[in-house]
GROMACS .gro file of C-alpha atoms in nm:
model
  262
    1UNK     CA    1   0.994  25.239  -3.378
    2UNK     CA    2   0.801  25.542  -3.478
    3UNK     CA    3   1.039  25.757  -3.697
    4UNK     CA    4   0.993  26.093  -3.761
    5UNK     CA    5   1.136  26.254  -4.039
    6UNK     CA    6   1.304  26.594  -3.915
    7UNK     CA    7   1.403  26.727  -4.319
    8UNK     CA    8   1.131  26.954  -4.418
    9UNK     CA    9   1.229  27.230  -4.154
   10UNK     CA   10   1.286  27.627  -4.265
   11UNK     CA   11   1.648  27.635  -4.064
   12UNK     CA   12   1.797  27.369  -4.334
   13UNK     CA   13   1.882  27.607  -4.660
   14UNK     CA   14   1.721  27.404  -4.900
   15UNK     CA   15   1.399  27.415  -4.762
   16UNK     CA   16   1.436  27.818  -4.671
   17UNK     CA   17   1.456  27.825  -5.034
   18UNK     CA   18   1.187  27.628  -5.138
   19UNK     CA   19   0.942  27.834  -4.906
   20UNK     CA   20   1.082  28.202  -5.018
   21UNK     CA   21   1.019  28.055  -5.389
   22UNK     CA   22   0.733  27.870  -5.346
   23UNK     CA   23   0.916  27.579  -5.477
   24UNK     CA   24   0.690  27.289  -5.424
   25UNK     CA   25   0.899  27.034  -5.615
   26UNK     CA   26   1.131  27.041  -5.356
   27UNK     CA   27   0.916  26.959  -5.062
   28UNK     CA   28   0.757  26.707  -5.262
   29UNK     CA   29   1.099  26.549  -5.316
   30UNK     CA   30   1.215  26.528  -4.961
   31UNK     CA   31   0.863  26.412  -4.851
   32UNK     CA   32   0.885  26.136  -5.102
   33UNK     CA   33   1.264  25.992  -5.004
   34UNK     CA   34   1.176  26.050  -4.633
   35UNK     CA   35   0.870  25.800  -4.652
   36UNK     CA   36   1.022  25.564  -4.911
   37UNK     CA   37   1.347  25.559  -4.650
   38UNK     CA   38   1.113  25.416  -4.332
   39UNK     CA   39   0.977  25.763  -4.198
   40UNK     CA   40   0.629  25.709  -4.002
   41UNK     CA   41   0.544  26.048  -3.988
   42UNK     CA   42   0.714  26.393  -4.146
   43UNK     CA   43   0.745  26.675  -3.936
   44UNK     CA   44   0.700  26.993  -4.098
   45UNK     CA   45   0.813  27.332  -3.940
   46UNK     CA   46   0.824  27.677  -4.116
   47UNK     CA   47   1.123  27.793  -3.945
   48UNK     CA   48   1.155  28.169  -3.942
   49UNK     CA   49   1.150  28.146  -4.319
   50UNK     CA   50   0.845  28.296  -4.352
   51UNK     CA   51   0.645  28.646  -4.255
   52UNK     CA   52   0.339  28.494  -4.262
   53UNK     CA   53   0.461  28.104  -4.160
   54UNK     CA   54   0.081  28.041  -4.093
   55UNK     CA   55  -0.020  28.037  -4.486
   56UNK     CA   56   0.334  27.859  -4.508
   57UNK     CA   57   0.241  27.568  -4.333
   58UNK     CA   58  -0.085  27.547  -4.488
   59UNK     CA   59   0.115  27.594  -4.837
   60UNK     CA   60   0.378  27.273  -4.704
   61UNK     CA   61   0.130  27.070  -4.611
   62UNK     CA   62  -0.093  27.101  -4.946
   63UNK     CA   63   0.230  27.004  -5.108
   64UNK     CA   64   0.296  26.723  -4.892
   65UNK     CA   65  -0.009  26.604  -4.953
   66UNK     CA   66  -0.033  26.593  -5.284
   67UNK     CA   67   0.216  26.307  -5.330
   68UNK     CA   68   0.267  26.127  -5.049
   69UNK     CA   69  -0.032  26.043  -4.750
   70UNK     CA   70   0.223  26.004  -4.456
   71UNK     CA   71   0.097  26.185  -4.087
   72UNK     CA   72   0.215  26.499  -4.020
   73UNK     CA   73   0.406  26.647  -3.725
   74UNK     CA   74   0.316  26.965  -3.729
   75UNK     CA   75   0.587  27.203  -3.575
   76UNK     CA   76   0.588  27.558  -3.469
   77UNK     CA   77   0.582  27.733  -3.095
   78UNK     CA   78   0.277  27.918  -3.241
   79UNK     CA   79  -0.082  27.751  -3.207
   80UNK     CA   80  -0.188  27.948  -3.468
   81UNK     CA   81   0.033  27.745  -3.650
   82UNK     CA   82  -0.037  27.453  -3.660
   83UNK     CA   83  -0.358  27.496  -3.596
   84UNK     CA   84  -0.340  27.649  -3.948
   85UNK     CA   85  -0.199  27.292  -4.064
   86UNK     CA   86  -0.392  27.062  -3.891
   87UNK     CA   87  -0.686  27.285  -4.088
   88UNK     CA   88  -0.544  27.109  -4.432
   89UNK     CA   89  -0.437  26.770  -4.325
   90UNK     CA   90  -0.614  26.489  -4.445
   91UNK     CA   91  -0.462  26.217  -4.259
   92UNK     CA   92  -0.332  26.132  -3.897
   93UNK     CA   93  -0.129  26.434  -3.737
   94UNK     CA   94   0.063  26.514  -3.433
   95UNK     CA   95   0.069  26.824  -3.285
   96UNK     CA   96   0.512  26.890  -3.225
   97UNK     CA   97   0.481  26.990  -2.901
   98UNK     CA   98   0.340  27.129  -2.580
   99UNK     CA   99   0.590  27.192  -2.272
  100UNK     CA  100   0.419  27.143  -1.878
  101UNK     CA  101   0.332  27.512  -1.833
  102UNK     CA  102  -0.073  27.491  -1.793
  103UNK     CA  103  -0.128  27.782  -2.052
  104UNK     CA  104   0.025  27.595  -2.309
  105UNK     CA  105  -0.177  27.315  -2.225
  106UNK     CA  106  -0.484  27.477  -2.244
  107UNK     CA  107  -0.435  27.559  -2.577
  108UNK     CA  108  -0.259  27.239  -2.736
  109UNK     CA  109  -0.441  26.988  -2.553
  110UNK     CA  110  -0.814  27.118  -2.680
  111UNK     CA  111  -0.665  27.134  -2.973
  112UNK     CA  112  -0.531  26.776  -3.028
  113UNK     CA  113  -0.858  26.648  -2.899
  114UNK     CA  114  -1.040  26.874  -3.211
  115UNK     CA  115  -0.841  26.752  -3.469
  116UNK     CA  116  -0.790  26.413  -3.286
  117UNK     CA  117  -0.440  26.441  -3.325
  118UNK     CA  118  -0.116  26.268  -3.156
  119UNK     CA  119   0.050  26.549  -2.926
  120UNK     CA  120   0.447  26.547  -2.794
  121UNK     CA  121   0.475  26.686  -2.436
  122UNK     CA  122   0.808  26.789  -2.380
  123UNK     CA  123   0.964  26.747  -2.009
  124UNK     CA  124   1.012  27.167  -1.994
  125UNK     CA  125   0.838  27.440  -1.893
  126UNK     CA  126   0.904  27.857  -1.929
  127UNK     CA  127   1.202  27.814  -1.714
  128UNK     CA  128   1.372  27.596  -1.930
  129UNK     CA  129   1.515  27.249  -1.953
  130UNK     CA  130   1.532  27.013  -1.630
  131UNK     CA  131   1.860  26.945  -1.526
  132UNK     CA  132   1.826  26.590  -1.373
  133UNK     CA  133   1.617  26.291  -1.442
  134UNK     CA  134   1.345  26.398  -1.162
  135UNK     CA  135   1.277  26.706  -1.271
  136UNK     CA  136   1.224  26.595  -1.617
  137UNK     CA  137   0.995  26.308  -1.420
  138UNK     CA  138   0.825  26.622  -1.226
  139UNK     CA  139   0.738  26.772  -1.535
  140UNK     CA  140   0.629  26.469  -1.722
  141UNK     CA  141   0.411  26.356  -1.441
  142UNK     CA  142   0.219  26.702  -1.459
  143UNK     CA  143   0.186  26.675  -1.831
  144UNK     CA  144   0.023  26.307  -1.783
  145UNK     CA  145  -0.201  26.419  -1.540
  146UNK     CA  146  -0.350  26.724  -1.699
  147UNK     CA  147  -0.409  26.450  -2.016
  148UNK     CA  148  -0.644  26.235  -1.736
  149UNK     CA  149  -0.767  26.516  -1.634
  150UNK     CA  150  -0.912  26.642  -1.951
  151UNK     CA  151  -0.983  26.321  -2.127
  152UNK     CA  152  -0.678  26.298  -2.358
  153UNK     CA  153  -0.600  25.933  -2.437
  154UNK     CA  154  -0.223  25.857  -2.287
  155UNK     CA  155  -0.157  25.595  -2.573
  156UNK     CA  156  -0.232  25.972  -2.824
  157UNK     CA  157   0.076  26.111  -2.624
  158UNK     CA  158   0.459  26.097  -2.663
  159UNK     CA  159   0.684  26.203  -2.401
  160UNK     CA  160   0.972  26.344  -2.455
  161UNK     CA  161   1.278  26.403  -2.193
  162UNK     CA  162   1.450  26.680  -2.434
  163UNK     CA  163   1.802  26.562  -2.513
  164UNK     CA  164   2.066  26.830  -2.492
  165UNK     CA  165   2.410  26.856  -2.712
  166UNK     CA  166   2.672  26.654  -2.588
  167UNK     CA  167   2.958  26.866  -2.670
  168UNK     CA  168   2.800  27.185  -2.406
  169UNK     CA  169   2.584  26.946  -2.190
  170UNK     CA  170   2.801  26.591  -2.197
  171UNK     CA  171   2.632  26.512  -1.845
  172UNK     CA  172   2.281  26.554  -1.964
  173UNK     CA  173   2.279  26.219  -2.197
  174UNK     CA  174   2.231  25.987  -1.937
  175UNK     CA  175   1.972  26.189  -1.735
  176UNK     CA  176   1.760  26.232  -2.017
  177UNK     CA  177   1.815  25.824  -2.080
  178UNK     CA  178   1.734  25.752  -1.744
  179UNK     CA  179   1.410  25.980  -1.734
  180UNK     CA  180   1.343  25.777  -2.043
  181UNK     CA  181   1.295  25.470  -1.825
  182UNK     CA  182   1.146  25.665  -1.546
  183UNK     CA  183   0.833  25.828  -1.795
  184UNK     CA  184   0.763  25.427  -1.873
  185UNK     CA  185   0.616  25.469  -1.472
  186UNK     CA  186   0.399  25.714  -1.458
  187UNK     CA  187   0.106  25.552  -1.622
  188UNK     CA  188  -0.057  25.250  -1.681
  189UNK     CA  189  -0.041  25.144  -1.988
  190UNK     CA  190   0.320  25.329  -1.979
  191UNK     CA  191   0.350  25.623  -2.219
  192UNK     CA  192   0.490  25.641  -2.538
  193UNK     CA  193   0.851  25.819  -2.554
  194UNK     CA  194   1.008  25.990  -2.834
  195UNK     CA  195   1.362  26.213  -2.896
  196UNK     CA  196   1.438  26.483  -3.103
  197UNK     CA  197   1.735  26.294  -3.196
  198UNK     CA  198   1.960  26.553  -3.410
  199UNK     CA  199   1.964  26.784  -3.073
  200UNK     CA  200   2.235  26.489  -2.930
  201UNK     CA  201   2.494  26.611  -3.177
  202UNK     CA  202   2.466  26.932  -3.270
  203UNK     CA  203   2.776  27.139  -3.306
  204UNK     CA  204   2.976  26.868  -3.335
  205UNK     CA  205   3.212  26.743  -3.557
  206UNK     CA  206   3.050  26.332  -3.598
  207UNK     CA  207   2.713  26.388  -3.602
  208UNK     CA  208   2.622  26.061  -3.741
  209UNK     CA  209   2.798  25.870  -3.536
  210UNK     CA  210   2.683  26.033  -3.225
  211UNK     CA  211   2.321  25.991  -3.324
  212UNK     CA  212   2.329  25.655  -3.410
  213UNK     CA  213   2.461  25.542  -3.014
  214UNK     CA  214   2.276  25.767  -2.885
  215UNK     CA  215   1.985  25.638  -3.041
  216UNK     CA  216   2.040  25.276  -2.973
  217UNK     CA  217   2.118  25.334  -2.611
  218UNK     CA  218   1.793  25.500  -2.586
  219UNK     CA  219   1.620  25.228  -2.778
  220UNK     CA  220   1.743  25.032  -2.497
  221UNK     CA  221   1.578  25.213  -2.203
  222UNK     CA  222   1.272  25.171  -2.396
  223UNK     CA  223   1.203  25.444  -2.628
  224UNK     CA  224   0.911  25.446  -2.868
  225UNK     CA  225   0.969  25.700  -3.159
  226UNK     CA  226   1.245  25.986  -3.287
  227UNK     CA  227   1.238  26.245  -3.446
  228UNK     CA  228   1.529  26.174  -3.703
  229UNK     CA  229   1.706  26.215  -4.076
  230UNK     CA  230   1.586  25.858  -4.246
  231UNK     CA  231   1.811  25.914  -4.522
  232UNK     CA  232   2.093  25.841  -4.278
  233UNK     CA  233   2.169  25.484  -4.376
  234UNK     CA  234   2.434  25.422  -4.087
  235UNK     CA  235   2.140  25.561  -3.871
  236UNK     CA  236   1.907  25.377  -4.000
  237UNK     CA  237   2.078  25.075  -3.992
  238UNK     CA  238   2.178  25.063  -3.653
  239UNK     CA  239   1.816  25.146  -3.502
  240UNK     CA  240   1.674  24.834  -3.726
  241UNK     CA  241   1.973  24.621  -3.610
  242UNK     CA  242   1.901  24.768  -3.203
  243UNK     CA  243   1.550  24.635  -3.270
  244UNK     CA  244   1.617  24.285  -3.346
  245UNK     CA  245   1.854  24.273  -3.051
  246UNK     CA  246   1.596  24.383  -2.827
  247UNK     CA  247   1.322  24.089  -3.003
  248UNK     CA  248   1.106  24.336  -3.200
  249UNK     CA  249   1.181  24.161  -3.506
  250UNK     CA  250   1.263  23.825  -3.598
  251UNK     CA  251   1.578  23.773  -3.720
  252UNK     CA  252   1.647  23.641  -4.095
  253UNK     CA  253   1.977  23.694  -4.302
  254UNK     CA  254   1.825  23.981  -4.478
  255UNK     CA  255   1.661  24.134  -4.166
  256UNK     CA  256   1.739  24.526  -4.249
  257UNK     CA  257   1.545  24.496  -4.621
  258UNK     CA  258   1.287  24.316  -4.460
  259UNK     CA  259   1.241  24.597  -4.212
  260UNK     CA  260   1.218  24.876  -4.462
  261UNK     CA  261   1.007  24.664  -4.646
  262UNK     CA  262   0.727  24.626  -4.333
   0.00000   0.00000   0.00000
C-alpha cells in the first residue's frame, strides 16, 4: 500500500503556526514520525496560511528535506505552486492533483512529465463531484486517455474516485468503492488508485474508526495508495492486517512489526 502522509497541511493549527513563524523544527518533526510510522510519501500543502504560499512551499520542502529523503506530494490548486516545489525537490514527487477539465490538464500533465513526477487525477471536473460510480468512471476514462494521448506513463498515475463525508453524503461510500473497482478497467495494465482517506469522516464524531473500515473495505476493491494520518496506530494496524488477508504479505506471529519494518 502506498501511504501518504496527510500531517504537514496549513488547515491543521500546528502547522499554520509553524509556517506564520517560520518554525522549521516543527515540520521537521512531523516529517520525521510520519516516515518512521510507514508513510511512502508526505504530502505537503500550504493551506491558506500563507500570502505568498509559493515561497512557502519552497520554504516546507527545504525543511523536509533536510532530514528526512521521503517523495513529496506536493499539494495546492495553484500550478504555480507546486511547480514552485517540485523546483526544490530532490527526490521522487507527485504532483496532488489534476481534476478531468482539459485546462487543468494542460498544465499539470506537462508539468509531471518535466519534473518526471507521479500525478493524482481526481474523478471531478469544474462542476463538481460525480454523483454515481459512472460518472466518476466517465471522468476517469477521460483523464486516462488524455495521459495516452500525451505520452504520460499510466503506471506514473493514481486515480482517485474522491470519497465524500459519510455523515452529509452516507450514499456516496459505496459508489466511490465501486468506481474503485471500475477504474481497475480502463487500462491495461489497470491504474493505480488512491483515497484521500480523512475526507470519509470528517465532521464526525469517530473519525478513527470510520477511517479504518472505510479503508479496509476499499483495500478490498483493490485500492493502491491513501492519503492518510500514519500516526494512527488503530489505522495503521488494520490496513497491515487487511493486507495479509488479501495475500500481500505472508503471515508470521509478528506480522504488523514486520510490516513497518519492510
Amino acid at each position: 500500500m502506498f501511504i501518504v502522509g496527510e500531517l504537514i497541511n496549513g488547515m491543521y493549527r500546528n502547522v499554520r503556526e509553524a509556517i506564520k513563524d517560520k518554525n522549521k523544527k516543527i515540520i521537521q518533526e512531523i516529517a520525521l514520525a510520519q516516515t518512521k510510522a510507514g508513510a511512502s510519501a508526505l504530502d505537503v500543502n500550504c493551506g491558506p496560511a500563507s500570502a505568498t504560499p509559493g515561497d512557502t512551499m519552497k520554504w516546507l520542502v527545504e525543511s523536509i528535506q533536510e532530514v528526512v529523503d521521503t517523495p513529496l506530494c506536493l499539494d495546492s490548486t495553484k500550478a504555480d505552486v507546486i511547480e514552485a516545489g517540485l523546483s526544490m525537490a530532490k527526490n521522487k514527487t507527485i504532483i496532488n492533483s489534476t481534476g478531468a477539465d482539459k485546462e487543468r490538464l494542460d498544465i499539470l500533465v506537462p508539468l509531471a512529465l518535466r519534473y518526471n513526477s507521479l500525478l493524482i487525477g481526481l474523478a471531478m471536473n469544474k462542476k463538481g463531484v460525480p454523483q454515481d460510480r459512472f460518472q466518476r468512471l466517465e471522468l476517469a476514462a477521460q483523464i486516462v486517455t488524455y495521459c495516452q494521448e500525451n505520452n504520460f506513463n499510466l503506471s506514473d498515475l493514481y486515480l482517485d474516485p474522491i470519497i465524500l463525508p459519510v455523515n452529509v453524503a452516507q450514499s456516496q461510500g459505496t459508489e466511490a468503492l465501486e468506481a474503485i473497482r471500475e477504474f481497475k478497467l480502463l487500462s491495461e495494465p489497470p491504474p493505480k488508485t488512491i483515497v484521500g482517506l480523512s475526507n470519509v469522516s470528517q465532521g464526525t464524531g469517530v473519525r478513527s474508526l470510520i477511517n479504518r473500515t472505510f479503508l479496509v473495505m476499499a483495500q478490498a476493491c483493490g485500492l493502491d495508495g491513501a492519503i492518510l494520518d500514519p500516526l494512527d496506530k488503530d489505522l495503521m494496524d488494520a490496513l497491515i492486517t487487511a493486507e495479509l488477508i488479501l495475500n500481500r504479505q505472508i503471515y508470521c506471529d509478528s506480522f504488523l512489526d514486520a510490516y513497518r519494518k519492510k
